[in-house]
PDB file of C-alpha atoms in Angstrom:
ATOM      1  CA  MET A 112     -67.245 -23.564  16.196  1.00 92.00           C
ATOM      2  CA  ILE A 113     -70.562 -25.276  15.289  1.00 97.00           C
ATOM      3  CA  VAL A 114     -73.833 -23.482  16.029  1.00 98.00           C
ATOM      4  CA  LEU A 115     -77.238 -24.246  15.467  1.00 98.00           C
ATOM      5  CA  GLU A 116     -80.083 -21.908  16.173  1.00 98.00           C
ATOM      6  CA  ASP A 117     -83.690 -23.019  16.297  1.00 98.00           C
ATOM      7  CA  VAL A 118     -83.024 -25.714  13.766  1.00 98.00           C
ATOM      8  CA  ASN A 119     -85.979 -27.627  12.258  1.00 98.00           C
ATOM      9  CA  LYS A 120     -85.975 -30.535   9.744  1.00 97.00           C
ATOM     10  CA  THR A 121     -89.120 -31.753   8.342  1.00 96.00           C
ATOM     11  CA  TYR A 122     -89.183 -34.173   5.555  1.00 93.00           C
ATOM     12  CA  PRO A 123     -91.798 -34.068   2.765  1.00 92.00           C
ATOM     13  CA  SER A 124     -93.277 -37.157   4.345  1.00 91.00           C
ATOM     14  CA  GLY A 125     -94.267 -34.708   7.334  1.00 91.00           C
ATOM     15  CA  SER A 126     -91.797 -36.645   9.473  1.00 90.00           C
ATOM     16  CA  HIS A 127     -89.905 -34.140  12.165  1.00 93.00           C
ATOM     17  CA  ALA A 128     -86.372 -35.362  12.066  1.00 95.00           C
ATOM     18  CA  ILE A 129     -85.080 -32.195  14.055  1.00 97.00           C
ATOM     19  CA  LYS A 130     -87.205 -30.162  16.416  1.00 97.00           C
ATOM     20  CA  ASN A 131     -86.104 -26.657  17.594  1.00 97.00           C
ATOM     21  CA  ALA A 132     -82.356 -27.608  17.869  1.00 97.00           C
ATOM     22  CA  ASN A 133     -80.008 -25.258  19.543  1.00 97.00           C
ATOM     23  CA  ILE A 134     -76.560 -26.237  19.945  1.00 97.00           C
ATOM     24  CA  THR A 135     -73.207 -24.616  20.312  1.00 97.00           C
ATOM     25  CA  ILE A 136     -69.715 -26.780  20.026  1.00 97.00           C
ATOM     26  CA  GLU A 137     -66.866 -24.796  20.660  1.00 96.00           C
ATOM     27  CA  ASP A 138     -63.595 -25.244  18.720  1.00 96.00           C
ATOM     28  CA  GLY A 139     -61.423 -28.095  20.188  1.00 96.00           C
ATOM     29  CA  GLU A 140     -64.506 -29.798  21.854  1.00 97.00           C
ATOM     30  CA  PHE A 141     -65.130 -33.571  21.840  1.00 97.00           C
ATOM     31  CA  VAL A 142     -68.889 -34.261  21.719  1.00 97.00           C
ATOM     32  CA  PHE A 143     -70.781 -37.455  21.561  1.00 97.00           C
ATOM     33  CA  ILE A 144     -74.462 -37.342  20.233  1.00 96.00           C
ATOM     34  CA  VAL A 145     -76.523 -40.161  21.140  1.00 95.00           C
ATOM     35  CA  GLY A 146     -79.945 -41.592  20.837  1.00 92.00           C
ATOM     36  CA  ASN A 147     -82.115 -44.428  19.447  1.00 89.00           C
ATOM     37  CA  SER A 148     -82.777 -45.063  15.840  1.00 86.00           C
ATOM     38  CA  GLY A 149     -84.958 -42.275  14.475  1.00 87.00           C
ATOM     39  CA  SER A 150     -83.665 -39.774  17.030  1.00 92.00           C
ATOM     40  CA  GLY A 151     -82.458 -37.276  14.303  1.00 93.00           C
ATOM     41  CA  LYS A 152     -78.608 -38.120  14.763  1.00 93.00           C
ATOM     42  CA  SER A 153     -77.915 -38.966  11.119  1.00 90.00           C
ATOM     43  CA  THR A 154     -79.917 -36.084   9.874  1.00 94.00           C
ATOM     44  CA  LEU A 155     -78.019 -33.811  11.951  1.00 96.00           C
ATOM     45  CA  ILE A 156     -74.795 -34.768  10.519  1.00 94.00           C
ATOM     46  CA  LYS A 157     -76.184 -34.374   6.997  1.00 95.00           C
ATOM     47  CA  LEU A 158     -77.435 -31.079   7.884  1.00 97.00           C
ATOM     48  CA  LEU A 159     -73.627 -30.125   8.944  1.00 97.00           C
ATOM     49  CA  LEU A 160     -72.252 -31.545   5.754  1.00 95.00           C
ATOM     50  CA  LYS A 161     -74.881 -29.520   3.939  1.00 96.00           C
ATOM     51  CA  GLU A 162     -76.232 -32.489   2.366  1.00 95.00           C
ATOM     52  CA  LEU A 163     -79.714 -31.533   3.571  1.00 96.00           C
ATOM     53  CA  GLU A 164     -81.028 -27.918   4.262  1.00 96.00           C
ATOM     54  CA  PRO A 165     -82.990 -27.143   7.221  1.00 97.00           C
ATOM     55  CA  THR A 166     -86.658 -26.419   7.111  1.00 97.00           C
ATOM     56  CA  SER A 167     -86.069 -23.469   9.281  1.00 97.00           C
ATOM     57  CA  GLY A 168     -83.330 -21.997  11.580  1.00 98.00           C
ATOM     58  CA  LYS A 169     -79.678 -21.228  10.965  1.00 98.00           C
ATOM     59  CA  ILE A 170     -76.463 -23.411  11.089  1.00 98.00           C
ATOM     60  CA  TYR A 171     -73.043 -21.902  11.301  1.00 98.00           C
ATOM     61  CA  VAL A 172     -69.810 -23.717  10.888  1.00 97.00           C
ATOM     62  CA  ASN A 173     -66.490 -21.983  11.389  1.00 92.00           C
ATOM     63  CA  ASN A 174     -68.408 -18.588  11.340  1.00 91.00           C
ATOM     64  CA  LYS A 175     -69.928 -19.313   7.885  1.00 93.00           C
ATOM     65  CA  CYS A 176     -73.798 -19.447   7.741  1.00 97.00           C
ATOM     66  CA  LEU A 177     -74.643 -22.642   5.720  1.00 97.00           C
ATOM     67  CA  ALA A 178     -77.493 -21.019   4.039  1.00 96.00           C
ATOM     68  CA  ASP A 179     -75.135 -18.405   2.247  1.00 96.00           C
ATOM     69  CA  ILE A 180     -72.802 -21.025   0.850  1.00 96.00           C
ATOM     70  CA  LYS A 181     -73.651 -21.369  -2.837  1.00 95.00           C
ATOM     71  CA  ARG A 182     -74.122 -24.675  -4.558  1.00 92.00           C
ATOM     72  CA  ARG A 183     -70.895 -24.426  -6.404  1.00 92.00           C
ATOM     73  CA  LYS A 184     -68.892 -23.814  -3.115  1.00 92.00           C
ATOM     74  CA  VAL A 185     -70.213 -26.794  -1.228  1.00 92.00           C
ATOM     75  CA  PRO A 186     -67.443 -29.147  -2.241  1.00 86.00           C
ATOM     76  CA  GLU A 187     -64.938 -26.370  -0.971  1.00 86.00           C
ATOM     77  CA  TYR A 188     -66.892 -26.103   2.268  1.00 91.00           C
ATOM     78  CA  ARG A 189     -66.717 -29.870   2.931  1.00 89.00           C
ATOM     79  CA  ARG A 190     -62.967 -29.926   2.335  1.00 83.00           C
ATOM     80  CA  GLY A 191     -62.793 -28.239   5.810  1.00 86.00           C
ATOM     81  CA  ILE A 192     -64.641 -31.024   7.325  1.00 93.00           C
ATOM     82  CA  GLY A 193     -63.295 -34.700   7.981  1.00 92.00           C
ATOM     83  CA  CYS A 194     -66.030 -37.534   7.756  1.00 92.00           C
ATOM     84  CA  VAL A 195     -65.486 -41.125   8.902  1.00 93.00           C
ATOM     85  CA  PHE A 196     -68.698 -43.484   8.435  1.00 88.00           C
ATOM     86  CA  GLN A 197     -69.725 -46.893   9.681  1.00 87.00           C
ATOM     87  CA  ASP A 198     -69.254 -48.666   6.438  1.00 89.00           C
ATOM     88  CA  PHE A 199     -65.656 -47.146   5.715  1.00 88.00           C
ATOM     89  CA  ARG A 200     -66.362 -46.005   2.128  1.00 88.00           C
ATOM     90  CA  LEU A 201     -62.908 -46.868   0.809  1.00 93.00           C
ATOM     91  CA  LEU A 202     -62.197 -47.448  -2.826  1.00 92.00           C
ATOM     92  CA  LYS A 203     -61.565 -51.119  -3.135  1.00 94.00           C
ATOM     93  CA  ASP A 204     -59.710 -51.199  -6.466  1.00 94.00           C
ATOM     94  CA  ARG A 205     -57.036 -48.796  -4.763  1.00 94.00           C
ATOM     95  CA  ASP A 206     -54.393 -49.389  -2.111  1.00 95.00           C
ATOM     96  CA  VAL A 207     -54.167 -47.768   1.070  1.00 95.00           C
ATOM     97  CA  TYR A 208     -51.899 -44.920  -0.114  1.00 93.00           C
ATOM     98  CA  GLU A 209     -54.114 -44.243  -3.159  1.00 93.00           C
ATOM     99  CA  ASN A 210     -57.207 -44.156  -1.324  1.00 92.00           C
ATOM    100  CA  ILE A 211     -55.756 -41.306   0.900  1.00 91.00           C
ATOM    101  CA  VAL A 212     -53.852 -39.650  -2.140  1.00 88.00           C
ATOM    102  CA  PHE A 213     -57.363 -39.601  -3.758  1.00 84.00           C
ATOM    103  CA  ALA A 214     -58.573 -37.008  -1.155  1.00 73.00           C
ATOM    104  CA  GLN A 215     -55.562 -34.732  -1.619  1.00 77.00           C
ATOM    105  CA  ARG A 216     -55.751 -34.886  -5.656  1.00 77.00           C
ATOM    106  CA  VAL A 217     -59.553 -33.827  -5.248  1.00 72.00           C
ATOM    107  CA  VAL A 218     -58.338 -30.318  -3.689  1.00 72.00           C
ATOM    108  CA  GLU A 219     -55.310 -30.373  -6.232  1.00 76.00           C
ATOM    109  CA  THR A 220     -52.463 -30.554  -3.644  1.00 77.00           C
ATOM    110  CA  PRO A 221     -49.280 -30.346  -5.187  1.00 81.00           C
ATOM    111  CA  ALA A 222     -47.412 -33.779  -5.542  1.00 81.00           C
ATOM    112  CA  LYS A 223     -44.569 -32.749  -3.263  1.00 83.00           C
ATOM    113  CA  LEU A 224     -46.828 -32.056  -0.201  1.00 83.00           C
ATOM    114  CA  ILE A 225     -48.875 -35.275  -0.877  1.00 81.00           C
ATOM    115  CA  GLN A 226     -45.675 -37.223  -0.495  1.00 83.00           C
ATOM    116  CA  LYS A 227     -45.161 -35.680   2.835  1.00 86.00           C
ATOM    117  CA  LYS A 228     -48.653 -35.434   4.325  1.00 87.00           C
ATOM    118  CA  VAL A 229     -49.707 -39.119   3.307  1.00 89.00           C
ATOM    119  CA  PRO A 230     -47.069 -40.986   5.164  1.00 91.00           C
ATOM    120  CA  THR A 231     -47.310 -38.643   8.092  1.00 91.00           C
ATOM    121  CA  VAL A 232     -51.212 -39.190   8.429  1.00 92.00           C
ATOM    122  CA  LEU A 233     -50.531 -42.989   7.904  1.00 93.00           C
ATOM    123  CA  GLY A 234     -47.895 -43.036  10.742  1.00 93.00           C
ATOM    124  CA  LEU A 235     -50.569 -41.129  12.954  1.00 92.00           C
ATOM    125  CA  VAL A 236     -53.189 -43.921  12.704  1.00 93.00           C
ATOM    126  CA  GLY A 237     -50.370 -46.768  12.765  1.00 92.00           C
ATOM    127  CA  LEU A 238     -50.666 -47.954   9.239  1.00 93.00           C
ATOM    128  CA  ALA A 239     -47.190 -46.756   7.893  1.00 92.00           C
ATOM    129  CA  GLU A 240     -46.350 -50.300   6.921  1.00 92.00           C
ATOM    130  CA  LYS A 241     -49.624 -50.947   5.208  1.00 93.00           C
ATOM    131  CA  TYR A 242     -49.506 -48.370   2.440  1.00 92.00           C
ATOM    132  CA  ARG A 243     -49.629 -50.912  -0.335  1.00 94.00           C
ATOM    133  CA  SER A 244     -52.480 -53.156   1.045  1.00 96.00           C
ATOM    134  CA  PHE A 245     -55.707 -53.091  -0.576  1.00 96.00           C
ATOM    135  CA  PRO A 246     -58.872 -52.712   1.647  1.00 95.00           C
ATOM    136  CA  LYS A 247     -59.797 -56.586   1.091  1.00 95.00           C
ATOM    137  CA  GLU A 248     -56.461 -57.377   2.800  1.00 96.00           C
ATOM    138  CA  LEU A 249     -57.048 -55.395   5.984  1.00 95.00           C
ATOM    139  CA  SER A 250     -59.188 -56.019   9.279  1.00 94.00           C
ATOM    140  CA  GLY A 251     -62.371 -53.909   9.669  1.00 93.00           C
ATOM    141  CA  GLY A 252     -60.296 -51.999  12.325  1.00 93.00           C
ATOM    142  CA  GLU A 253     -57.444 -51.315   9.669  1.00 95.00           C
ATOM    143  CA  GLN A 254     -59.986 -50.191   7.230  1.00 95.00           C
ATOM    144  CA  GLN A 255     -61.474 -47.753   9.676  1.00 93.00           C
ATOM    145  CA  ARG A 256     -58.012 -46.362  10.331  1.00 92.00           C
ATOM    146  CA  VAL A 257     -57.399 -45.805   6.540  1.00 94.00           C
ATOM    147  CA  ALA A 258     -60.882 -43.842   6.444  1.00 93.00           C
ATOM    148  CA  LEU A 259     -59.651 -41.817   9.543  1.00 94.00           C
ATOM    149  CA  ALA A 260     -56.214 -41.179   7.756  1.00 93.00           C
ATOM    150  CA  ARG A 261     -58.177 -39.965   4.608  1.00 90.00           C
ATOM    151  CA  ALA A 262     -60.461 -37.664   6.721  1.00 91.00           C
ATOM    152  CA  LEU A 263     -57.576 -36.127   8.367  1.00 90.00           C
ATOM    153  CA  VAL A 264     -55.116 -35.573   5.391  1.00 88.00           C
ATOM    154  CA  ASN A 265     -56.633 -32.357   4.476  1.00 84.00           C
ATOM    155  CA  SER A 266     -56.042 -30.970   8.061  1.00 87.00           C
ATOM    156  CA  PRO A 267     -59.879 -30.359   8.636  1.00 91.00           C
ATOM    157  CA  SER A 268     -60.799 -28.185  11.851  1.00 93.00           C
ATOM    158  CA  ILE A 269     -63.725 -30.657  12.294  1.00 96.00           C
ATOM    159  CA  LEU A 270     -64.040 -34.379  12.124  1.00 96.00           C
ATOM    160  CA  LEU A 271     -67.630 -35.938  12.060  1.00 96.00           C
ATOM    161  CA  ALA A 272     -67.664 -39.574  12.865  1.00 95.00           C
ATOM    162  CA  ASP A 273     -70.969 -41.350  12.165  1.00 93.00           C
ATOM    163  CA  GLU A 274     -71.224 -44.613  14.060  1.00 92.00           C
ATOM    164  CA  PRO A 275     -67.448 -45.268  13.529  1.00 92.00           C
ATOM    165  CA  THR A 276     -67.283 -48.466  15.592  1.00 91.00           C
ATOM    166  CA  GLY A 277     -70.519 -49.747  14.300  1.00 89.00           C
ATOM    167  CA  ASN A 278     -68.897 -52.708  12.321  1.00 88.00           C
ATOM    168  CA  LEU A 279     -65.922 -53.227  14.632  1.00 91.00           C
ATOM    169  CA  ASP A 280     -65.355 -55.780  17.670  1.00 91.00           C
ATOM    170  CA  PRO A 281     -64.691 -54.284  21.011  1.00 91.00           C
ATOM    171  CA  LYS A 282     -60.851 -54.006  20.870  1.00 92.00           C
ATOM    172  CA  ASN A 283     -60.936 -52.260  17.543  1.00 91.00           C
ATOM    173  CA  SER A 284     -63.765 -49.900  18.865  1.00 92.00           C
ATOM    174  CA  TRP A 285     -61.521 -48.788  21.675  1.00 94.00           C
ATOM    175  CA  GLU A 286     -58.518 -48.291  19.370  1.00 93.00           C
ATOM    176  CA  ILE A 287     -60.413 -46.207  16.978  1.00 93.00           C
ATOM    177  CA  MET A 288     -61.933 -44.190  19.987  1.00 94.00           C
ATOM    178  CA  HIS A 289     -58.353 -43.595  21.473  1.00 93.00           C
ATOM    179  CA  LEU A 290     -57.339 -42.402  17.816  1.00 93.00           C
ATOM    180  CA  LEU A 291     -60.145 -40.019  17.896  1.00 95.00           C
ATOM    181  CA  GLU A 292     -59.325 -38.692  21.401  1.00 94.00           C
ATOM    182  CA  GLU A 293     -55.553 -37.991  20.245  1.00 93.00           C
ATOM    183  CA  ILE A 294     -56.764 -36.277  17.032  1.00 94.00           C
ATOM    184  CA  ASN A 295     -58.924 -34.143  19.524  1.00 95.00           C
ATOM    185  CA  LYS A 296     -55.898 -33.308  21.712  1.00 94.00           C
ATOM    186  CA  ARG A 297     -54.154 -32.133  18.600  1.00 92.00           C
ATOM    187  CA  GLY A 298     -56.815 -29.451  18.205  1.00 94.00           C
ATOM    188  CA  THR A 299     -59.383 -30.997  15.845  1.00 95.00           C
ATOM    189  CA  THR A 300     -63.228 -30.509  17.145  1.00 97.00           C
ATOM    190  CA  VAL A 301     -64.409 -34.066  16.968  1.00 97.00           C
ATOM    191  CA  VAL A 302     -68.248 -35.022  16.925  1.00 97.00           C
ATOM    192  CA  VAL A 303     -69.100 -38.711  17.261  1.00 96.00           C
ATOM    193  CA  VAL A 304     -72.567 -40.126  16.653  1.00 94.00           C
ATOM    194  CA  THR A 305     -72.807 -43.573  18.345  1.00 91.00           C
ATOM    195  CA  HIS A 306     -75.033 -46.247  19.825  1.00 84.00           C
ATOM    196  CA  ASN A 307     -71.987 -47.621  21.772  1.00 86.00           C
ATOM    197  CA  ARG A 308     -73.261 -47.237  25.519  1.00 85.00           C
ATOM    198  CA  GLU A 309     -70.086 -48.678  26.958  1.00 89.00           C
ATOM    199  CA  ILE A 310     -67.765 -46.316  25.010  1.00 92.00           C
ATOM    200  CA  VAL A 311     -70.004 -43.241  25.973  1.00 93.00           C
ATOM    201  CA  ASP A 312     -70.149 -44.254  29.654  1.00 91.00           C
ATOM    202  CA  ALA A 313     -66.315 -44.630  30.006  1.00 92.00           C
ATOM    203  CA  MET A 314     -65.193 -41.682  28.275  1.00 92.00           C
ATOM    204  CA  ASP A 315     -65.812 -38.306  30.116  1.00 87.00           C
ATOM    205  CA  LYS A 316     -66.756 -36.273  27.349  1.00 95.00           C
ATOM    206  CA  ARG A 317     -69.859 -33.912  26.539  1.00 96.00           C
ATOM    207  CA  VAL A 318     -72.919 -35.934  25.449  1.00 96.00           C
ATOM    208  CA  ILE A 319     -76.069 -34.558  23.715  1.00 96.00           C
ATOM    209  CA  THR A 320     -78.960 -36.881  23.711  1.00 96.00           C
ATOM    210  CA  MET A 321     -81.568 -36.760  20.893  1.00 95.00           C
ATOM    211  CA  HIS A 322     -84.951 -38.620  21.081  1.00 94.00           C
ATOM    212  CA  LYS A 323     -87.562 -38.208  18.088  1.00 94.00           C
ATOM    213  CA  GLY A 324     -85.648 -35.148  16.816  1.00 95.00           C
ATOM    214  CA  VAL A 325     -85.517 -33.391  20.027  1.00 96.00           C
ATOM    215  CA  ILE A 326     -82.557 -32.668  22.253  1.00 96.00           C
ATOM    216  CA  LEU A 327     -83.436 -34.283  25.616  1.00 94.00           C
ATOM    217  CA  SER A 328     -80.210 -33.420  27.504  1.00 93.00           C
ATOM    218  CA  ASP A 329     -76.811 -31.739  26.749  1.00 95.00           C
ATOM    219  CA  GLU A 330     -74.197 -32.716  29.559  1.00 88.00           C
ATOM    220  CA  LYS A 331     -70.777 -33.379  30.637  1.00 74.00           C
ATOM    221  CA  LYS A 332     -70.324 -35.721  33.872  1.00 56.00           C
ATOM    222  CA  GLU A 333     -68.732 -39.094  34.655  1.00 49.00           C
ATOM    223  CA  GLU A 334     -71.847 -41.006  34.098  1.00 42.00           C
ATOM    224  CA  HIS A 335     -74.222 -40.810  31.294  1.00 45.00           C
ATOM    225  CA  THR A 336     -77.523 -42.539  30.805  1.00 48.00           C
ATOM    226  CA  TYR A 337     -79.674 -42.368  27.530  1.00 47.00           C
ATOM    227  CA  GLU A 338     -82.353 -44.261  25.767  1.00 49.00           C
ATOM    228  CA  ASP A 339     -80.897 -47.157  23.360  1.00 48.00           C
TER     229      ASP A 339
END
């Protein structure tokens, strides 16, 4: 579960990135966060990752108050959250298998378990046959699938996706969204930040709309409209 209670984030410049945000996302939900540039979407993701601290208010993730997590424990906290970004963030000098294994070695996963989990997650994202390919040999959609596999290999309870289709064509965008939906059906809480109006309108999911740091609406219905 993710809970924000009266959360505010003001940058040193005086810019109010988040204003009095109150959000509760239940375990197993699929939620879109939408809004124009500067609406506070990316700041919200950074707060959930504890890359930023709120100016005021409290944030709880999996029943933990983030303010109570010591700095040395932040890496451990982040291991329970999978992240996918617009720019993939793959290690260019390592093949697909090694990109995913890297996430396992960071948490000191035993070698035998690595050998079992990596092929499983590659199969989930449809890249079992490309495990020895390097990022430069893959299409944008395939690179995002690798990023998804890496985010999932540690079996996170929450997956945060920040503009996961931003660099993809429509076909690959839909493939990634269908994968995220399948991951959600398996029990993972999925939170997607996106500008893609077509995807949001087509998928019957909860939509949180932000504008200049304020939550304008929080709804689930067949049709959504929001500022682009």
